[in-house]
PDB file of C-alpha atoms and ligand atoms in Angstrom:
ATOM      1  CA  MET A   1     -11.405  -6.548  18.332  1.00 42.00           C
ATOM      2  CA  THR A   2     -14.515  -5.032  16.477  1.00 47.00           C
ATOM      3  CA  ALA A   3     -16.084  -2.215  17.221  1.00 47.00           C
ATOM      4  CA  SER A   4     -19.681  -1.160  19.424  1.00 50.00           C
ATOM      5  CA  ASN A   5     -20.032   0.229  16.123  1.00 49.00           C
ATOM      6  CA  GLY A   6     -19.375  -3.130  14.366  1.00 48.00           C
ATOM      7  CA  ARG A   7     -16.184  -1.587  12.896  1.00 48.00           C
ATOM      8  CA  ALA A   8     -12.918  -3.070  13.027  1.00 43.00           C
ATOM      9  CA  GLY A   9      -9.840  -0.629  14.003  1.00 51.00           C
ATOM     10  CA  HIS A  10      -8.763   2.141  14.995  1.00 78.00           C
ATOM     11  CA  GLY A  11     -11.264   4.038  13.073  1.00 96.00           C
ATOM     12  CA  VAL A  12     -12.226   7.281  13.257  1.00 98.00           C
ATOM     13  CA  ALA A  13     -11.498   9.098  16.952  1.00 98.00           C
ATOM     14  CA  ILE A  14     -13.259  12.962  18.647  1.00 98.00           C
ATOM     15  CA  TYR A  15     -10.954  14.622  21.327  1.00 98.00           C
ATOM     16  CA  PRO A  16     -13.552  16.324  22.331  1.00 98.00           C
ATOM     17  CA  GLY A  17     -13.369  20.187  24.418  1.00 97.00           C
ATOM     18  CA  SER A  18     -14.711  23.795  24.404  1.00 96.00           C
ATOM     19  CA  PHE A  19     -10.374  24.990  23.838  1.00 98.00           C
ATOM     20  CA  ASP A  20     -10.006  27.713  25.943  1.00 97.00           C
ATOM     21  CA  PRO A  21      -6.610  28.082  24.246  1.00 98.00           C
ATOM     22  CA  LEU A  22      -5.501  24.874  22.892  1.00 98.00           C
ATOM     23  CA  THR A  23      -2.486  24.002  25.200  1.00 98.00           C
ATOM     24  CA  MET A  24       0.432  21.760  24.769  1.00 98.00           C
ATOM     25  CA  GLY A  25      -1.249  19.178  27.311  1.00 97.00           C
ATOM     26  CA  HIS A  26      -4.550  19.063  24.287  1.00 98.00           C
ATOM     27  CA  MET A  27      -1.749  19.132  21.340  1.00 98.00           C
ATOM     28  CA  ASP A  28       0.656  16.282  23.304  1.00 98.00           C
ATOM     29  CA  VAL A  29      -2.354  14.336  23.568  1.00 98.00           C
ATOM     30  CA  ILE A  30      -4.085  15.103  19.738  1.00 98.00           C
ATOM     31  CA  GLY A  31      -0.974  14.142  18.846  1.00 98.00           C
ATOM     32  CA  ARG A  32      -0.443  10.704  20.451  1.00 97.00           C
ATOM     33  CA  ALA A  33      -3.599  10.052  18.973  1.00 97.00           C
ATOM     34  CA  ALA A  34      -3.468  10.658  15.544  1.00 97.00           C
ATOM     35  CA  ALA A  35      -0.636   8.218  15.318  1.00 96.00           C
ATOM     36  CA  ILE A  36      -2.690   5.150  17.109  1.00 96.00           C
ATOM     37  CA  PHE A  37      -6.482   6.073  14.891  1.00 97.00           C
ATOM     38  CA  GLU A  38      -6.336   6.316  10.827  1.00 97.00           C
ATOM     39  CA  ARG A  39      -8.211  10.400  11.909  1.00 97.00           C
ATOM     40  CA  VAL A  40      -8.442  12.291  14.953  1.00 98.00           C
ATOM     41  CA  VAL A  41     -10.910  14.844  14.450  1.00 98.00           C
ATOM     42  CA  VAL A  42     -11.093  17.663  16.982  1.00 98.00           C
ATOM     43  CA  GLY A  43     -14.326  18.959  18.319  1.00 98.00           C
ATOM     44  CA  VAL A  44     -14.578  22.825  19.939  1.00 98.00           C
ATOM     45  CA  MET A  45     -18.025  23.119  22.164  1.00 96.00           C
ATOM     46  CA  VAL A  46     -20.469  25.704  21.056  1.00 94.00           C
ATOM     47  CA  ASN A  47     -20.486  26.974  24.085  1.00 80.00           C
ATOM     48  CA  PRO A  48     -19.340  25.275  26.825  1.00 67.00           C
ATOM     49  CA  GLN A  49     -21.146  25.170  29.650  1.00 74.00           C
ATOM     50  CA  LYS A  50     -18.855  26.690  32.762  1.00 70.00           C
ATOM     51  CA  ARG A  51     -18.729  30.160  31.186  1.00 80.00           C
ATOM     52  CA  GLU A  52     -18.761  32.502  28.363  1.00 90.00           C
ATOM     53  CA  PRO A  53     -15.093  31.300  26.019  1.00 95.00           C
ATOM     54  CA  LEU A  54     -12.620  34.430  26.229  1.00 94.00           C
ATOM     55  CA  PHE A  55     -12.076  32.769  23.062  1.00 95.00           C
ATOM     56  CA  THR A  56     -14.985  33.201  19.798  1.00 95.00           C
ATOM     57  CA  LEU A  57     -15.643  29.437  17.774  1.00 96.00           C
ATOM     58  CA  ASP A  58     -13.470  31.076  14.392  1.00 96.00           C
ATOM     59  CA  GLU A  59     -11.191  32.191  17.114  1.00 96.00           C
ATOM     60  CA  ARG A  60     -10.872  29.084  18.500  1.00 97.00           C
ATOM     61  CA  LYS A  61     -10.831  26.937  15.653  1.00 98.00           C
ATOM     62  CA  ALA A  62      -8.184  28.307  13.984  1.00 97.00           C
ATOM     63  CA  MET A  63      -5.597  27.936  16.645  1.00 97.00           C
ATOM     64  CA  ILE A  64      -6.147  24.557  16.535  1.00 98.00           C
ATOM     65  CA  ALA A  65      -5.912  25.068  12.648  1.00 98.00           C
ATOM     66  CA  ALA A  66      -2.519  26.113  12.662  1.00 98.00           C
ATOM     67  CA  ALA A  67      -1.701  23.834  16.204  1.00 98.00           C
ATOM     68  CA  ILE A  68      -2.425  21.387  13.921  1.00 98.00           C
ATOM     69  CA  ASP A  69      -0.968  22.582  10.573  1.00 98.00           C
ATOM     70  CA  ASP A  70       2.282  23.676  11.884  1.00 97.00           C
ATOM     71  CA  ALA A  71       2.581  19.678  13.836  1.00 98.00           C
ATOM     72  CA  GLY A  72       2.262  18.773  10.770  1.00 98.00           C
ATOM     73  CA  LEU A  73      -0.690  15.864  11.597  1.00 98.00           C
ATOM     74  CA  ALA A  74      -2.101  15.296   8.427  1.00 97.00           C
ATOM     75  CA  ASN A  75      -4.579  13.058   9.582  1.00 97.00           C
ATOM     76  CA  VAL A  76      -6.084  15.521  12.553  1.00 98.00           C
ATOM     77  CA  ASP A  77      -8.280  18.095  11.379  1.00 97.00           C
ATOM     78  CA  VAL A  78     -11.352  20.462  13.397  1.00 98.00           C
ATOM     79  CA  THR A  79     -14.626  20.615  13.138  1.00 98.00           C
ATOM     80  CA  ASP A  80     -17.326  22.791  15.721  1.00 98.00           C
ATOM     81  CA  PHE A  81     -20.469  20.413  17.724  1.00 97.00           C
ATOM     82  CA  ARG A  82     -22.871  21.699  19.522  1.00 96.00           C
ATOM     83  CA  GLY A  83     -25.720  19.440  21.692  1.00 96.00           C
ATOM     84  CA  LEU A  84     -24.714  16.747  23.413  1.00 97.00           C
ATOM     85  CA  LEU A  85     -20.880  14.700  22.310  1.00 98.00           C
ATOM     86  CA  ALA A  86     -23.736  11.311  21.963  1.00 98.00           C
ATOM     87  CA  ASP A  87     -25.264  12.848  19.468  1.00 98.00           C
ATOM     88  CA  PHE A  88     -22.457  14.496  17.446  1.00 97.00           C
ATOM     89  CA  VAL A  89     -20.997  11.259  17.589  1.00 97.00           C
ATOM     90  CA  ARG A  90     -23.268   8.624  16.956  1.00 96.00           C
ATOM     91  CA  ALA A  91     -24.341  10.757  12.887  1.00 95.00           C
ATOM     92  CA  GLN A  92     -20.713  11.543  12.646  1.00 94.00           C
ATOM     93  CA  HIS A  93     -20.239   8.246  12.911  1.00 94.00           C
ATOM     94  CA  VAL A  94     -17.060   8.190  14.611  1.00 97.00           C
ATOM     95  CA  ASP A  95     -16.132   5.014  16.192  1.00 97.00           C
ATOM     96  CA  VAL A  96     -14.480   6.784  19.657  1.00 98.00           C
ATOM     97  CA  ILE A  97     -14.127   9.165  21.978  1.00 98.00           C
ATOM     98  CA  VAL A  98     -10.659  10.634  23.497  1.00 98.00           C
ATOM     99  CA  LYS A  99      -9.527  12.349  26.357  1.00 98.00           C
ATOM    100  CA  GLY A 100      -6.742  13.682  27.926  1.00 97.00           C
ATOM    101  CA  LEU A 101      -6.052  12.636  32.078  1.00 97.00           C
ATOM    102  CA  ARG A 102      -3.861  15.165  34.053  1.00 95.00           C
ATOM    103  CA  VAL A 103      -4.259  14.390  37.431  1.00 91.00           C
ATOM    104  CA  VAL A 104      -6.260  11.086  39.652  1.00 89.00           C
ATOM    105  CA  SER A 105      -8.960  13.971  39.948  1.00 89.00           C
ATOM    106  CA  ASP A 106     -10.037  14.325  36.444  1.00 90.00           C
ATOM    107  CA  PHE A 107     -10.637  10.413  36.296  1.00 93.00           C
ATOM    108  CA  GLU A 108     -14.106  10.711  38.537  1.00 93.00           C
ATOM    109  CA  ASN A 109     -15.937  13.235  36.561  1.00 94.00           C
ATOM    110  CA  GLU A 110     -14.484  12.017  33.419  1.00 97.00           C
ATOM    111  CA  MET A 111     -15.181   8.039  34.478  1.00 97.00           C
ATOM    112  CA  SER A 112     -19.400   9.043  34.631  1.00 97.00           C
ATOM    113  CA  THR A 113     -18.755  11.342  31.423  1.00 98.00           C
ATOM    114  CA  ALA A 114     -17.706   8.326  29.205  1.00 98.00           C
ATOM    115  CA  LEU A 115     -20.082   6.133  31.354  1.00 98.00           C
ATOM    116  CA  MET A 116     -23.722   8.717  29.815  1.00 98.00           C
ATOM    117  CA  ASN A 117     -21.767   8.567  27.082  1.00 98.00           C
ATOM    118  CA  ARG A 118     -21.071   4.757  26.047  1.00 98.00           C
ATOM    119  CA  SER A 119     -25.517   4.910  27.577  1.00 98.00           C
ATOM    120  CA  LEU A 120     -26.580   7.162  25.112  1.00 98.00           C
ATOM    121  CA  SER A 121     -23.962   6.639  22.577  1.00 98.00           C
ATOM    122  CA  GLY A 122     -22.832   2.415  22.784  1.00 98.00           C
ATOM    123  CA  VAL A 123     -19.091   5.023  22.148  1.00 98.00           C
ATOM    124  CA  ASP A 124     -16.639   3.608  24.056  1.00 98.00           C
ATOM    125  CA  THR A 125     -13.473   6.443  25.695  1.00 98.00           C
ATOM    126  CA  VAL A 126      -9.767   6.258  25.895  1.00 97.00           C
ATOM    127  CA  PHE A 127      -8.519   8.125  27.996  1.00 97.00           C
ATOM    128  CA  MET A 128      -4.557   9.089  27.796  1.00 97.00           C
ATOM    129  CA  PRO A 129      -2.623   9.977  30.833  1.00 96.00           C
ATOM    130  CA  SER A 130      -1.026  13.236  30.556  1.00 94.00           C
ATOM    131  CA  ASP A 131       2.514  14.104  29.686  1.00 96.00           C
ATOM    132  CA  PRO A 132       3.654  14.891  33.366  1.00 96.00           C
ATOM    133  CA  ARG A 133       5.577  18.278  32.002  1.00 96.00           C
ATOM    134  CA  TYR A 134       1.801  19.637  30.562  1.00 96.00           C
ATOM    135  CA  SER A 135       0.120  18.212  33.914  1.00 95.00           C
ATOM    136  CA  PHE A 136      -0.474  20.761  36.158  1.00 96.00           C
ATOM    137  CA  ILE A 137      -1.788  22.942  33.387  1.00 96.00           C
ATOM    138  CA  SER A 138      -5.255  24.084  32.315  1.00 97.00           C
ATOM    139  CA  SER A 139      -6.981  26.521  30.040  1.00 97.00           C
ATOM    140  CA  SER A 140      -8.530  29.296  33.156  1.00 96.00           C
ATOM    141  CA  MET A 141      -4.160  29.142  33.934  1.00 97.00           C
ATOM    142  CA  ILE A 142      -3.553  29.648  31.441  1.00 98.00           C
ATOM    143  CA  LYS A 143      -5.427  32.769  30.427  1.00 97.00           C
ATOM    144  CA  GLU A 144      -4.676  33.766  34.481  1.00 97.00           C
ATOM    145  CA  VAL A 145      -1.347  33.502  33.843  1.00 97.00           C
ATOM    146  CA  PHE A 146      -0.708  35.077  30.481  1.00 97.00           C
ATOM    147  CA  PHE A 147      -3.208  38.492  31.038  1.00 95.00           C
ATOM    148  CA  LEU A 148      -1.624  39.230  34.458  1.00 96.00           C
ATOM    149  CA  GLY A 149       1.935  38.787  32.970  1.00 95.00           C
ATOM    150  CA  GLY A 150       3.547  35.650  33.854  1.00 96.00           C
ATOM    151  CA  THR A 151       6.041  34.100  30.584  1.00 96.00           C
ATOM    152  CA  ILE A 152       3.226  30.873  29.114  1.00 97.00           C
ATOM    153  CA  ASP A 153       5.221  30.601  26.005  1.00 96.00           C
ATOM    154  CA  GLU A 154       6.032  26.414  26.793  1.00 97.00           C
ATOM    155  CA  TYR A 155       2.352  25.605  27.199  1.00 98.00           C
ATOM    156  CA  VAL A 156       0.893  26.783  24.671  1.00 98.00           C
ATOM    157  CA  PRO A 157       1.593  25.965  20.416  1.00 98.00           C
ATOM    158  CA  LEU A 158       3.232  28.943  19.178  1.00 97.00           C
ATOM    159  CA  ALA A 159       0.171  29.946  16.844  1.00 96.00           C
ATOM    160  CA  VAL A 160      -2.513  29.697  19.458  1.00 97.00           C
ATOM    161  CA  LEU A 161       0.250  32.603  21.637  1.00 97.00           C
ATOM    162  CA  ARG A 162       0.522  34.632  19.071  1.00 96.00           C
ATOM    163  CA  ILE A 163      -3.769  35.052  18.836  1.00 95.00           C
ATOM    164  CA  MET A 164      -3.871  35.210  22.779  1.00 95.00           C
ATOM    165  CA  ARG A 165      -1.418  38.354  22.298  1.00 95.00           C
ATOM    166  CA  ASP A 166      -3.618  39.470  19.872  1.00 93.00           C
ATOM    167  CA  LYS A 167      -6.256  39.025  21.589  1.00 92.00           C
ATOM    168  CA  ARG A 168      -4.464  40.873  24.791  1.00 91.00           C
ATOM    169  CA  ASN A 169      -4.202  44.199  22.326  1.00 92.00           C
ATOM    170  CA  ALA A 170      -7.699  43.812  21.431  1.00 91.00           C
ATOM    171  CA  LEU A 171      -9.047  44.903  25.115  1.00 87.00           C
ATOM    172  CA  ARG A 172      -6.480  46.377  27.142  1.00 81.00           C
TER     173      ARG A 172
HETATM  174  O1  LIG B 201     -12.500  21.659  27.483  1.00 55.70           O
HETATM  175  P1  LIG B 201     -13.856  21.178  28.262  1.00 55.70           P
HETATM  176  O2  LIG B 201     -14.168  21.672  28.305  1.00 55.70           O
HETATM  177  O3  LIG B 201     -13.396  19.581  29.690  1.00 55.70           O
HETATM  178  O4  LIG B 201     -14.772  19.580  27.718  1.00 55.70           O
HETATM  179  C1  LIG B 201     -15.971  19.534  27.819  1.00 55.70           C
HETATM  180  C2  LIG B 201     -16.265  19.012  27.031  1.00 55.70           C
HETATM  181  C3  LIG B 201     -16.833  19.990  26.116  1.00 55.70           C
HETATM  182  C4  LIG B 201     -15.802  17.103  26.168  1.00 55.70           C
HETATM  183  C5  LIG B 201     -18.165  17.450  27.339  1.00 55.70           C
HETATM  184  O5  LIG B 201     -18.914  19.680  28.194  1.00 55.70           O
HETATM  185  C6  LIG B 201     -19.186  17.998  26.464  1.00 55.70           C
HETATM  186  O6  LIG B 201     -18.643  16.515  25.622  1.00 55.70           O
HETATM  187  N1  LIG B 201     -19.623  18.068  26.641  1.00 55.70           N
HETATM  188  C7  LIG B 201     -20.442  18.090  24.973  1.00 55.70           C
HETATM  189  C8  LIG B 201     -22.515  17.930  25.437  1.00 55.70           C
HETATM  190  C9  LIG B 201     -23.157  17.113  26.607  1.00 55.70           C
HETATM  191  O7  LIG B 201     -22.379  15.884  26.301  1.00 55.70           O
HETATM  192  N2  LIG B 201     -23.040  16.589  28.366  1.00 55.70           N
HETATM  193  C10 LIG B 201     -22.987  15.465  28.490  1.00 55.70           C
HETATM  194  C11 LIG B 201     -22.494  15.087  29.216  1.00 55.70           C
HETATM  195  S1  LIG B 201     -21.995  13.039  30.499  1.00 55.70           S
END
């Protein structure tokens, strides 16, 4: 099969997001994508539209780089992008966008986003069903539980937990 950019095979995938912070749900998708694609780029959005991120861009990139390293994922790297994902995908010759789907309600927004991204860039989106162990977690829930004193150890990589503890100490 030939991809929309004319190249065959399982080339470069981008996994875009805010990653504020990276969770085990994200890591599960990254690991599974790394087993399918030659290279996976974790694309950290510089200014998430939703709200001001808790973690700076450098903190988010550092936690992702450390978690990738700890997981031994040699074909995964992290970068940042600003503006339209479609523009980044075209400029960087990315073959496919990877998105995780946790629950059915994720699908509605992700479906229209995927169609818009394909219309703008010609690049398709591949959806990966979330591991049921992580289907109920989100970055915002992780932050709320952590900062209200709950235990999140099984929901974030160790490298993320360390950075979250530093952040909590800095905010005290
Ligand atoms: O982790 P998130 O916050 O769910 O990630 C959302 C993200 C960054 C993937 C999405 O907001 C995005 O792709 N933003 C880039 C801007 C863009 O291309 N918008 C048009 C999409 S139709």
